[in-house]
XYZ file of C-alpha atoms in Angstrom:
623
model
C -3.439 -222.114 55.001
C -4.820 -218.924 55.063
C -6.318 -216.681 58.254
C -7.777 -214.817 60.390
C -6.149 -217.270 62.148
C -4.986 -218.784 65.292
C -5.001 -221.747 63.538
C -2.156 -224.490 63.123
C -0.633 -227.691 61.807
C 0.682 -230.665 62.824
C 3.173 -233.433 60.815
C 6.358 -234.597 61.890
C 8.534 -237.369 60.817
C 8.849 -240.706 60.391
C 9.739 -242.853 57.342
C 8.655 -244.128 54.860
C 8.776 -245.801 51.378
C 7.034 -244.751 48.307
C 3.149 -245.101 47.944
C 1.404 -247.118 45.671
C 0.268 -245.300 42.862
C -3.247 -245.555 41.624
C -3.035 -245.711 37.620
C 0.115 -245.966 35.659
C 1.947 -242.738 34.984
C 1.477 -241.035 31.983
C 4.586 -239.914 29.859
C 6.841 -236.923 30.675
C 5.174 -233.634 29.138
C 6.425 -231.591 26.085
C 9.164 -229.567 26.703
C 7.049 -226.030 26.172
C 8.312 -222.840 24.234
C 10.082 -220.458 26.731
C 7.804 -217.865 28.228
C 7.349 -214.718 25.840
C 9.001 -211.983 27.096
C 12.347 -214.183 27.801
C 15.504 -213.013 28.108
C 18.697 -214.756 28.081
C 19.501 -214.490 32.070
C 16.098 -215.258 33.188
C 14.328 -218.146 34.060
C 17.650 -219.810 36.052
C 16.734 -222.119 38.770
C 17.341 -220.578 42.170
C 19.059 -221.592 45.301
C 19.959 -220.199 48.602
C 23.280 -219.286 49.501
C 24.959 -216.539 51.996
C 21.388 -216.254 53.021
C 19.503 -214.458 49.814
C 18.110 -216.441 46.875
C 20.198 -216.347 44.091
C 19.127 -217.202 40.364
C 21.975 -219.033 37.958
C 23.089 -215.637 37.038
C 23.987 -215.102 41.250
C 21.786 -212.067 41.230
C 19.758 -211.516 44.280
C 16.132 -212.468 44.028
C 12.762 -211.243 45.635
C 9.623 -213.661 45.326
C 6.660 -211.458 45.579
C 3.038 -212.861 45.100
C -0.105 -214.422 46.423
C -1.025 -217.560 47.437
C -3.247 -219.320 44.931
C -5.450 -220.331 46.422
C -7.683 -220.828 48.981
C -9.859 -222.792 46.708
C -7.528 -225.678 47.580
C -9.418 -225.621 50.900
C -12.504 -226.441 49.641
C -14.391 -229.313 48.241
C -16.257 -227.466 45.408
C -13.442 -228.190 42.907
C -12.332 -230.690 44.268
C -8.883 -230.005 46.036
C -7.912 -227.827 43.308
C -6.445 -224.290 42.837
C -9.133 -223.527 40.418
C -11.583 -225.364 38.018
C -9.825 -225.613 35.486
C -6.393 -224.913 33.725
C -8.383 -221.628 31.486
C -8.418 -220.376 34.675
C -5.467 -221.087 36.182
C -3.645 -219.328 32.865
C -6.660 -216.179 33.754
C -5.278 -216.438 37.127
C -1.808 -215.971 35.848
C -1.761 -213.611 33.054
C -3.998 -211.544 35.829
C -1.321 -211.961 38.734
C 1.472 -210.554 36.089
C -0.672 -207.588 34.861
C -2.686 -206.471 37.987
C -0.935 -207.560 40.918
C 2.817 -207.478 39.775
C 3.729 -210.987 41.520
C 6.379 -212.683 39.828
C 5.770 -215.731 42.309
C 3.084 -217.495 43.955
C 2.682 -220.228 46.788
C 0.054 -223.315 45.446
C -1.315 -224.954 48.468
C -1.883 -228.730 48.035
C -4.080 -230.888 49.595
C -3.429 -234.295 51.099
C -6.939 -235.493 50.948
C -7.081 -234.990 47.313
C -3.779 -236.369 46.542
C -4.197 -239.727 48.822
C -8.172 -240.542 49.295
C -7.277 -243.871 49.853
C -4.493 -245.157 52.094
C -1.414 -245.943 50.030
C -3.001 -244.574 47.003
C -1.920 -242.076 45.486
C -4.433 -240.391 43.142
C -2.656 -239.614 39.725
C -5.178 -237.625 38.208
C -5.276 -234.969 41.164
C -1.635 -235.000 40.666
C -1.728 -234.830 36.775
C -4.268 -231.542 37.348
C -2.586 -229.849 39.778
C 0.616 -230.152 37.494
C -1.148 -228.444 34.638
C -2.489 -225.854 36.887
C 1.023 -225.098 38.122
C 2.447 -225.411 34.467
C -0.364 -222.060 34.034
C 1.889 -219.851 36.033
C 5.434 -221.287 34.893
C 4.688 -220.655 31.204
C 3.714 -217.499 32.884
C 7.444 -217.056 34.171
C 5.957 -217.146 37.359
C 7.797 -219.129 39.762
C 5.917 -221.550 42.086
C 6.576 -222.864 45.731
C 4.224 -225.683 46.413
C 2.855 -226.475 50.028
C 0.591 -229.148 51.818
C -1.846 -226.985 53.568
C -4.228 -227.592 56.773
C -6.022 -225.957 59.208
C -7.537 -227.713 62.226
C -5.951 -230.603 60.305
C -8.887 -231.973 58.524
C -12.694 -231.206 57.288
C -13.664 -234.842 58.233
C -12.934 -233.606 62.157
C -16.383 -231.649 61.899
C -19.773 -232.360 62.139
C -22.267 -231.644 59.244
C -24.002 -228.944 61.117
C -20.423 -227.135 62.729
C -19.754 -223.592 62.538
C -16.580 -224.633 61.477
C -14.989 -226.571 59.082
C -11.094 -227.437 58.344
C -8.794 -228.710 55.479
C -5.730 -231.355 54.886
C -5.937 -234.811 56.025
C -8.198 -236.844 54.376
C -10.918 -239.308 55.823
C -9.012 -242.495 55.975
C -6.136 -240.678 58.906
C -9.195 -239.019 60.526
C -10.805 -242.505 60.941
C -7.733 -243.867 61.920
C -8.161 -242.234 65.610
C -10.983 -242.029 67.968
C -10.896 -238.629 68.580
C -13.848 -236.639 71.024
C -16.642 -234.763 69.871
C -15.583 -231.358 67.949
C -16.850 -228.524 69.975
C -14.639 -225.139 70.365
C -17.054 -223.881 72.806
C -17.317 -219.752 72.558
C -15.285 -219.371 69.353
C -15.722 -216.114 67.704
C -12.529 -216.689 65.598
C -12.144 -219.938 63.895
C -8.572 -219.793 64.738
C -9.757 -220.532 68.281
C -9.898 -223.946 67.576
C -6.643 -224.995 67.330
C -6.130 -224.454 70.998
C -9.775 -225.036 72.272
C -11.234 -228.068 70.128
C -10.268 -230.826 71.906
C -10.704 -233.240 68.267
C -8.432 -230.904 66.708
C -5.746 -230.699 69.564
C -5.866 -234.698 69.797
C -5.446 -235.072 66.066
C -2.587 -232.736 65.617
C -0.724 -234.536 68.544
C -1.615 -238.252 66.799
C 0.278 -236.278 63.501
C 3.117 -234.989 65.433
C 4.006 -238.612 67.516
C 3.175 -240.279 64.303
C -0.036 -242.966 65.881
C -1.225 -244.981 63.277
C 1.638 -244.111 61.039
C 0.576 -240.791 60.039
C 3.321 -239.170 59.548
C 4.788 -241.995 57.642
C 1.961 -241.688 55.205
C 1.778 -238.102 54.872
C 6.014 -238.373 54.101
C 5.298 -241.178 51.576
C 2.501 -239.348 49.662
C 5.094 -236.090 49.923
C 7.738 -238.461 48.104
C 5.183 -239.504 45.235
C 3.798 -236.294 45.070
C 7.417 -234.258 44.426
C 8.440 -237.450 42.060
C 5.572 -237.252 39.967
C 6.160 -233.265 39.374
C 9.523 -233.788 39.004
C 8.956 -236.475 36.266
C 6.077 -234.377 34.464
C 7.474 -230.901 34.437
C 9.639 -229.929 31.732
C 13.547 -229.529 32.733
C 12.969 -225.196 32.055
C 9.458 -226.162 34.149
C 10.868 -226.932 36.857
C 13.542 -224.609 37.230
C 10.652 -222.273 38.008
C 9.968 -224.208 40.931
C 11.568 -222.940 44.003
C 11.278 -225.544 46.154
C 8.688 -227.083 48.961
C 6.980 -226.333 51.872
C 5.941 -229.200 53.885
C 3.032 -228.646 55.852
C 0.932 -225.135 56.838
C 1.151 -223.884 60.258
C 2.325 -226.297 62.753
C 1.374 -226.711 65.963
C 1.990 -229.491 68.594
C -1.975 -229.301 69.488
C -0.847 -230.194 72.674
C 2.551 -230.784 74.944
C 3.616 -233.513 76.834
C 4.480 -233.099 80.292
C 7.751 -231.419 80.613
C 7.929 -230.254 76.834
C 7.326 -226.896 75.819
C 7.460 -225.272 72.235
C 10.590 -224.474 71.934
C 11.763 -228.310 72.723
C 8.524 -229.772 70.747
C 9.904 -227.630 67.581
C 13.509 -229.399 68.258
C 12.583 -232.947 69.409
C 9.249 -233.913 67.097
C 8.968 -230.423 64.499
C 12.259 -230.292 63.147
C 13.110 -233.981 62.618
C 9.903 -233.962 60.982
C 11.843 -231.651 58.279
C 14.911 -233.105 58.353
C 12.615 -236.915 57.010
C 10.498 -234.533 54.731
C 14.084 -232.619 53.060
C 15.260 -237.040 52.782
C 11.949 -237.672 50.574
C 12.718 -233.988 48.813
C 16.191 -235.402 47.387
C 14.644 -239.493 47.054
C 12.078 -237.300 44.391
C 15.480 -235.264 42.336
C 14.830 -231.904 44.638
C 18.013 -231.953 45.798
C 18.600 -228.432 44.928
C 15.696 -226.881 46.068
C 15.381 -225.739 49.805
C 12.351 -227.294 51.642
C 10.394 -223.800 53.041
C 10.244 -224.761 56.749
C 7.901 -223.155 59.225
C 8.244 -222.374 62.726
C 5.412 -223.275 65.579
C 2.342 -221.160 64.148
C 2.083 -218.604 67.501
C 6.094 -218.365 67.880
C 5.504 -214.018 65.960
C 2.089 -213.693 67.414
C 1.432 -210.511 68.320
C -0.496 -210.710 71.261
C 1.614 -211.422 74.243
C -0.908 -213.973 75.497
C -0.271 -216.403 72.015
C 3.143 -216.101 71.711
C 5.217 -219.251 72.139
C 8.855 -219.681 72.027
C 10.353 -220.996 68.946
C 11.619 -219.914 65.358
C 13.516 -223.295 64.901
C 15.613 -221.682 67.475
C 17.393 -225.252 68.291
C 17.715 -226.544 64.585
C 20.911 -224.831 63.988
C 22.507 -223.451 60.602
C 20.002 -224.207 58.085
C 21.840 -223.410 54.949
C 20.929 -223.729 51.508
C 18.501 -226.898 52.170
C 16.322 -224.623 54.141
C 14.385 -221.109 54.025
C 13.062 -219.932 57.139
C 9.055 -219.261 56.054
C 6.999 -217.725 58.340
C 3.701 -216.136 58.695
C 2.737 -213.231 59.901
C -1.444 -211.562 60.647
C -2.048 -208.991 63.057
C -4.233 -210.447 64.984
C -4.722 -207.235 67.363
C -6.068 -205.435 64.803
C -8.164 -208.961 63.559
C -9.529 -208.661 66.581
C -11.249 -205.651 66.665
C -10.997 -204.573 70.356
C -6.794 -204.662 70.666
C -5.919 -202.168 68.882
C -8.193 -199.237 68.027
C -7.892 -197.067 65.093
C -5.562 -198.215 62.079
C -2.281 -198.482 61.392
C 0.422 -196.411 60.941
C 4.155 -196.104 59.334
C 6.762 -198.644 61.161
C 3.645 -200.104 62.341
C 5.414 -203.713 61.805
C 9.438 -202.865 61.754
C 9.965 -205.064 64.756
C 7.698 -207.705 63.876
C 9.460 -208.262 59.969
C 12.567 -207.533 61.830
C 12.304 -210.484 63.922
C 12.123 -212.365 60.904
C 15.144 -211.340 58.854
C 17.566 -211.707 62.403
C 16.111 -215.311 62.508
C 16.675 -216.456 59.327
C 19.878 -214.873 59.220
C 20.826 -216.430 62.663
C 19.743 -219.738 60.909
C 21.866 -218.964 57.962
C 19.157 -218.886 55.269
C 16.611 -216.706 53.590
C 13.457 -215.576 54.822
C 9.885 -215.828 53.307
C 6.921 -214.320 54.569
C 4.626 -216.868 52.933
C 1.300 -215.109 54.155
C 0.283 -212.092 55.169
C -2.980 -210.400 55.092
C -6.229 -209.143 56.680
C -9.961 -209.193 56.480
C -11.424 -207.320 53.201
C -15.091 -207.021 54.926
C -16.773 -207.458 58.308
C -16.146 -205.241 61.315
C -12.028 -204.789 61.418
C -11.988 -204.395 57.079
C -11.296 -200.162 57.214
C -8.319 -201.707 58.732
C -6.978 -203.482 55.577
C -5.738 -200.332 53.821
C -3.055 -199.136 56.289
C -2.561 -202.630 57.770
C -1.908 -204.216 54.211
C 0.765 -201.078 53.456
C 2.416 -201.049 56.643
C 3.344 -204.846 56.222
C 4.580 -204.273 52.431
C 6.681 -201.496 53.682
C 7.956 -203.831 56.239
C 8.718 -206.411 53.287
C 10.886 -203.652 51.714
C 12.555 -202.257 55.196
C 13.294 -202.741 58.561
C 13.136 -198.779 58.994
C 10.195 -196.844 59.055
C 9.402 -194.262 56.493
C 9.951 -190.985 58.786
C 13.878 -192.326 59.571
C 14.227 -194.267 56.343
C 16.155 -191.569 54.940
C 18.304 -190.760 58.145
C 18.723 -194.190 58.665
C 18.831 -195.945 54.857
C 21.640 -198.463 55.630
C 19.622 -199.996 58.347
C 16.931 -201.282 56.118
C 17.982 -204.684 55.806
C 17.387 -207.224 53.227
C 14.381 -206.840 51.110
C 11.818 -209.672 52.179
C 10.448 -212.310 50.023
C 6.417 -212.886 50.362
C 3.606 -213.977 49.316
C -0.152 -212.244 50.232
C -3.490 -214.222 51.437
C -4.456 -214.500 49.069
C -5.541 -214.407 44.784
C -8.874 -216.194 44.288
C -11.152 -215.856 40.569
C -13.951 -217.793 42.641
C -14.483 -214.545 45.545
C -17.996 -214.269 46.558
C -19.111 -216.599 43.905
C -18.171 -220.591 45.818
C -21.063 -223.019 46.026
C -19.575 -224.550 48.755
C -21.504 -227.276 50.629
C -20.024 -226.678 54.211
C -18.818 -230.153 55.799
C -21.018 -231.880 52.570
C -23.890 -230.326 54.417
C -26.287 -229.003 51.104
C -28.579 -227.112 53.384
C -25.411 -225.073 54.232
C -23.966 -223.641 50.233
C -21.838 -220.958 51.719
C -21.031 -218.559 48.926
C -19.822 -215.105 50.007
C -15.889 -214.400 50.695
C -13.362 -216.576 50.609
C -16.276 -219.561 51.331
C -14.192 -220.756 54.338
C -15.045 -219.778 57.907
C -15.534 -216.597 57.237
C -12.941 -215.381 55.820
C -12.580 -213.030 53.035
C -9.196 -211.918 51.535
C -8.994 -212.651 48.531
C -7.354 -209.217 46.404
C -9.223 -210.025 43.274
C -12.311 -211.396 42.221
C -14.397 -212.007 38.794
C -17.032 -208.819 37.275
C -19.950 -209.663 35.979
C -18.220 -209.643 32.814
C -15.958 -212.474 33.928
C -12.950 -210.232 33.877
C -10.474 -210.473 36.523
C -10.485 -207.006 38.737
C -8.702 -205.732 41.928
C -10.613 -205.855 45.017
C -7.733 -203.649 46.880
C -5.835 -200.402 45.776
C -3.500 -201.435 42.568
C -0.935 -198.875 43.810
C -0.729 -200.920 46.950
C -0.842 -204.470 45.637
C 1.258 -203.517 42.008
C 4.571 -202.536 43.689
C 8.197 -201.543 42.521
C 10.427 -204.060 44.082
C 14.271 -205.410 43.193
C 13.423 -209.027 41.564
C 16.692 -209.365 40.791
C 19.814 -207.686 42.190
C 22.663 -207.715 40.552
C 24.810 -207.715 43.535
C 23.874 -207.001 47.105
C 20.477 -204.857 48.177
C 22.003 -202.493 50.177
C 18.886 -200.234 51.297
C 15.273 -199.781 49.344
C 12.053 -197.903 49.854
C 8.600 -197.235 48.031
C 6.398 -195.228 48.358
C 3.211 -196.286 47.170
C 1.021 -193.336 48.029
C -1.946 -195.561 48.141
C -5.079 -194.761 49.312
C -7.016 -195.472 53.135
C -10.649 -194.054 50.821
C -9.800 -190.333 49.807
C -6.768 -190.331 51.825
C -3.571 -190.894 50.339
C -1.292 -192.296 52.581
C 2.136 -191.343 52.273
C 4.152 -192.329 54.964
C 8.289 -191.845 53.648
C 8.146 -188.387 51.557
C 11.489 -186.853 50.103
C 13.137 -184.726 52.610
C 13.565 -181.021 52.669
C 16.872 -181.320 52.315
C 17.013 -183.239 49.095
C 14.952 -180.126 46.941
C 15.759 -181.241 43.433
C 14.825 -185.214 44.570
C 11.351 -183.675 46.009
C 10.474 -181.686 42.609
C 10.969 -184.625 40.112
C 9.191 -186.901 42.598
C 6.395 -184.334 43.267
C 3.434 -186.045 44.717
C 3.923 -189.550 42.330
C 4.930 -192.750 43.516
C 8.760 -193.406 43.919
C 11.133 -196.553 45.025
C 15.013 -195.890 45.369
C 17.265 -199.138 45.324
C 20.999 -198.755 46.403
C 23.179 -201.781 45.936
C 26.646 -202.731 45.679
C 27.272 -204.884 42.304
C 28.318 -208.770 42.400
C 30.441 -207.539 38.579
C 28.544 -209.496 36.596
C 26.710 -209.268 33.439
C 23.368 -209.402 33.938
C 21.297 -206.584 35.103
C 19.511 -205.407 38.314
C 16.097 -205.651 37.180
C 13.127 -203.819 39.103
C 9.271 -204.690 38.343
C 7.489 -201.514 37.027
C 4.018 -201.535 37.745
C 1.155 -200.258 35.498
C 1.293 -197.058 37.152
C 5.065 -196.537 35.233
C 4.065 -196.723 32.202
C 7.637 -196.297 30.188
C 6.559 -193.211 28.915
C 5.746 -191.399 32.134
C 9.166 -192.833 33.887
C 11.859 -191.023 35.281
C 15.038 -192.821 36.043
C 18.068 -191.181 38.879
C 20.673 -193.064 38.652
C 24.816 -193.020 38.817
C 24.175 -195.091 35.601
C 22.649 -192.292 34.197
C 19.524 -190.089 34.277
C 16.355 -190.445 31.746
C 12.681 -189.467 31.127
C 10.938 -192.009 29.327
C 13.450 -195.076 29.363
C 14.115 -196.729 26.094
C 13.777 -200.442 25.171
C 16.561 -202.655 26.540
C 19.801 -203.527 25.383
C 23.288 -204.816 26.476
C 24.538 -201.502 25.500
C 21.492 -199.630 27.583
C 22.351 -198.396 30.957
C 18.860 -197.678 31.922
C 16.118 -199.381 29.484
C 12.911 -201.367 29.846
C 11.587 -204.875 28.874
C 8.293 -206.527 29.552
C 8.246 -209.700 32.150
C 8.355 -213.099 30.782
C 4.652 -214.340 30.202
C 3.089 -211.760 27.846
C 1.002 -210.325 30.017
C 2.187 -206.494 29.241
C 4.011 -206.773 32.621
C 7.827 -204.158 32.603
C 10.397 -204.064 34.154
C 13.197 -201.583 34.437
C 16.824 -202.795 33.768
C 20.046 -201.614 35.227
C 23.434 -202.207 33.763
C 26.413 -201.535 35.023
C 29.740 -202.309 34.247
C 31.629 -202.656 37.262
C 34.548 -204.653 36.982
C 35.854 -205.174 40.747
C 34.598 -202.218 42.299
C 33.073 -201.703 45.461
C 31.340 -198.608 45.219
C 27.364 -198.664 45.711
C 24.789 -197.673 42.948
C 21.564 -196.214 43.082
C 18.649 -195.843 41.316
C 15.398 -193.270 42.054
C 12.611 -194.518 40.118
C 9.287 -192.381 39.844
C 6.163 -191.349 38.008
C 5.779 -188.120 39.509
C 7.925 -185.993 36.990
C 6.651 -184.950 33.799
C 9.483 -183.890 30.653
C 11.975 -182.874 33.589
C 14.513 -180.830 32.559
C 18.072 -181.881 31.927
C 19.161 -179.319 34.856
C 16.744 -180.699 37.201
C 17.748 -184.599 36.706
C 20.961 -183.494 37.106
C 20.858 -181.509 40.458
C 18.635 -184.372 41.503
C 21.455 -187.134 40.537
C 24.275 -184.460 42.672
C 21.884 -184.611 45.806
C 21.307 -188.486 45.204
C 25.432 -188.884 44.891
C 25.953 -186.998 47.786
C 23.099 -188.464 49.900
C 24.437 -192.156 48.830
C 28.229 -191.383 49.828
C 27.310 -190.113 52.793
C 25.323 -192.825 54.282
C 26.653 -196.051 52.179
């Protein structure tokens, strides 16, 4: 789901056999050529282990994208991502080029894929497969997930402010649930907790009445078989792995029960049935992305719950702890005043890397966002950076380099969201067609999307590209040991620049000048394949200056085995680069860096080289 939120989930667990499927499957697809772009270490499936994602060459991997889309919510296209596999490959191409995501989260919908009870409906399933084949071929990898909020459209009334998404008619019908009303909502969100249809539905879900749960587990089991079976063996390994259901929430608690034992007594067995149908389908080597109770990071003190699977144990490599995270103070326009500001969310994304690694696992921030118009939108600049510079560090910008070997592990995530169809839905709310809602995101409201479609049909950003188009380690060869950008985006005319080269490292601070920079420091895993950073459009190859212990250079030059320092485009062919960093450590412990930047132009061979002294220095001091 997507939000402005407050919002929540509900499924559980329960068994449950296969479905029957409407229609015969058709035949496994093609095998298709391997993404342009290719190069022999990429495209390995991934797992989790030691609590990082790891890719076949055991380099550490960072999933950074969008969530595609919020279209799935709606009825327009019927369930879909988009209308139509052209523009799911527009969609993809565009994600590469504009928005530098090398991964994406596809929301689902389980209306769509089961209409009837115990039917499945293969051609939903054979469309969304194509649409998700858009962004493979793309060498983008994809985590699906079965989304709701306020667990189903068919709880509202035709004429409701509100509407919701997920569960179709049939497990709406099932129950005899009260008269949706949330009263004095100004957030849709409010629902979740104040709807009294909503609450009773989500608690039907959770204790499984009428068999829910065991039909929502089945369906998951047909659903994951029927990719498996129609994705090429290279398609699939592209696939990361699952997540089960958006947002949970109990809706409401039995007497005695509170969240934290709701999330160990009906949440997480609900995972532990869903990860059974994951292996039943051949995912047995792909983590189910498990969510915590929805308000367990809130960050107002009067919706926070206790939980973060806090009872569930070691996850391990079955499970990645995937979380969500909105700032609903500043959503709400009367919490917090003014906008936000460097460190603004250290503790909150630090929360989130000490419980996953508690649990043993990696983290994924699956969605994160806020509102592009309406009253609380001159937020979105500084809120939006301050949460991507919480993706790359638990430190703040103005200790970062003080402090570098605090940073913790760079976090995985995926932005609310990338939608072609922004401002232009024809969207019957609740199939009411005196109520075409068109503007936004077409959903309650909202409106988040970072792109949307010119009049030209071209795909454009609707937020600053040096904020959304990011340097980031997508693959470590070895282990992240600190990293920093700075994006220098922009809050109007302001440019924000929040972690600036210190005084004390002069020679760093002139071949950065005012441009953009990231610095990665790792220690290497001695293998063979690279550390591999995505450049955005901003780096141009030509206008890139490289600091490194594996050498110094202006202008990089095309990759090679032989090339310490050299540059490649992305799989996909969408004119996507990406630096690559060789080294040949064979059993040594001793940490690398790398300064990456656009602010230096034909830098003199002295200057790189007092720059990589200060860098050396700075690096043995603190690592």
């Amino acid at each position: 789901m997507s939000s402005i939120r407050m919002r929540l989930l509900t499924v559980l667990v329960v068994l449950s056999g296969f479905l029957t499927v409407a229609g015969a499957p058709p035949a496994t697809a093609a095998t298709p050529a391997v993404p342009s772009g290719s190069l022999w270490f990429d495209g390995t499936p991934l797992t989790v282990r030691d609590g990082r994602f790891l890719d076949g060459q055991g380099r550490e991997v960072v999933l950074r994208g969008y969530n595609v889309s919020g279209e799935t919510k709606l009825e327009e296209n019927g369930g879909l991502p988009f209308a139509s596999v052209a523009d799911a490959r527009t969609s993809a191409t565009a994600l590469r080029a504009l928005g530098g995501g090398d991964a994406v989260r596809l929301p689902l919908s389980w209306a769509h894929a089961e209409p009837v009870r115990g039917q499945v409906d293969t051609a939903y399933l054979a469309a969304v497969t194509e649409q998700m084949r858009a962004f493979l071929d793309a060498g983008i990898r994809v985590y699906p997930d079965f989304h709701q909020d306020l667990y189903s459209r068919y709880l509202f009334d035709t004429g409701s402010w509100y509407t919701g998404d997920g569960a179709p008619k049939w497990a709406v019908d099932a129950g005899n649930y009260p008269k949706e009303s949330c009263g004095i909502c100004l957030f849709w969100g409010q629902n979740i907790t104040q709807n009294a249809a909503v609450r009773k539905a989500q608690y039907d879900f959770w204790h499984n009445a009428y068999g829910l749960q065991d039909a929502f587990l089945a369906m998951a089991r047909t659903t994951m078989a029927h990719l498996r079976q129609h994705l090429s063996e290279e398609e699939f390994a592209g696939v990361v792995g699952f997540d089960p259901y958006n947002e949970p929430y109990a809706g409401s608690y039995d007497a005695g029960q509170t969240s934290r034992t709701w999330e160990r007594d009906l949440l997480w067995p609900f995972y532990v049935k869903f990860r059974a149908r994951m292996d039943a389908a051949g995912w047995q080597d792909k983590p189910a992305f498990v969510e915590p109770n929805l308000f367990w990071n809130a960050n107002i003190s009067t919706q926070k719950q206790e939980g973060g699977l806090l009872d569930a144990g070691t996850l391990g490599p079955d499970y990645v702890f995937n979380t969500h995270f909105y700032d609903q103070k500043a959503i709400s326009g009367i919490l917090m005043w003014g906008k936000a500001a460097d460190g603004q969310y250290a503790s909150d994304f630090a929360a989130v890397r000490d419980r996953a690694s508690a649990a043993g696992t990696a983290a994924v921030v699956s969605e994160f966002g806020h509102p592009l118009s309406g009253t609380v939108s001159d937020k979105a600049p500084t809120v939006l950076k301050a949460m991507y510079q919480a993706l790359d560090s638990r430190v703040p910008g103005a200790s970062w380099w003080t402090n570098p070997a605090a940073s913790g592990p760079v976090l995985s995530g995926s932005q609310w969201q990338w939608d072609l169809y922004s401002g232009r839905h024809h969207e019957p709310m609740n199939a009411n067609p005196d109520k075409v809602v068109t503007s936004g995101d077409a959903w309650n409201g909202e409106d988040l999307s970072a792109v949307k479609l010119d009049d030209f049909g071209n795909v454009t950003l609707r937020q600053d590209a040096r904020l959304l188009d990011r340097i980031y380690p997508s693959a470590t060869a070895g282990t992240t040991l600190a990293f920093t950008y700075e994006d220098r985006s922009r809050d109007g005319s302001t440019t924000l620049t929040w972690n600036p080269v210190p005084s004390s490292l002069p020679n760093v601070a002139r071949v950065v000048g005012s441009g953009q920079y990231g610095l990665l420091v790792w220690r290497s895993g001695g293998g063979t394949a690279p550390t591999e950073l995505h450049l955005p459009a901003s780096f141009p190859a030509s206008a890139t200056t490289v600091v490194s212990d594996l050498g110094t250079v202006y202008a990089p030059p095309a990759y090679t085995a032989a090339t310490p320092v050299g540059v490649a485009p992305e799989p996909g062919g969408s004119g996507s680069r990406r630096l690559l960093l060789t080294d040949t450590d064979t059993g040594s412990s001793a940490p690398h860096y790398a300064l990456v930047t656009n602010g230096a132009t034909a830098p003199s061979a002295d200057l790189l080289n007092a720059a990589r002294s200060e860098l050396a220095a700075w690096t043995a001091a603190h690592f």
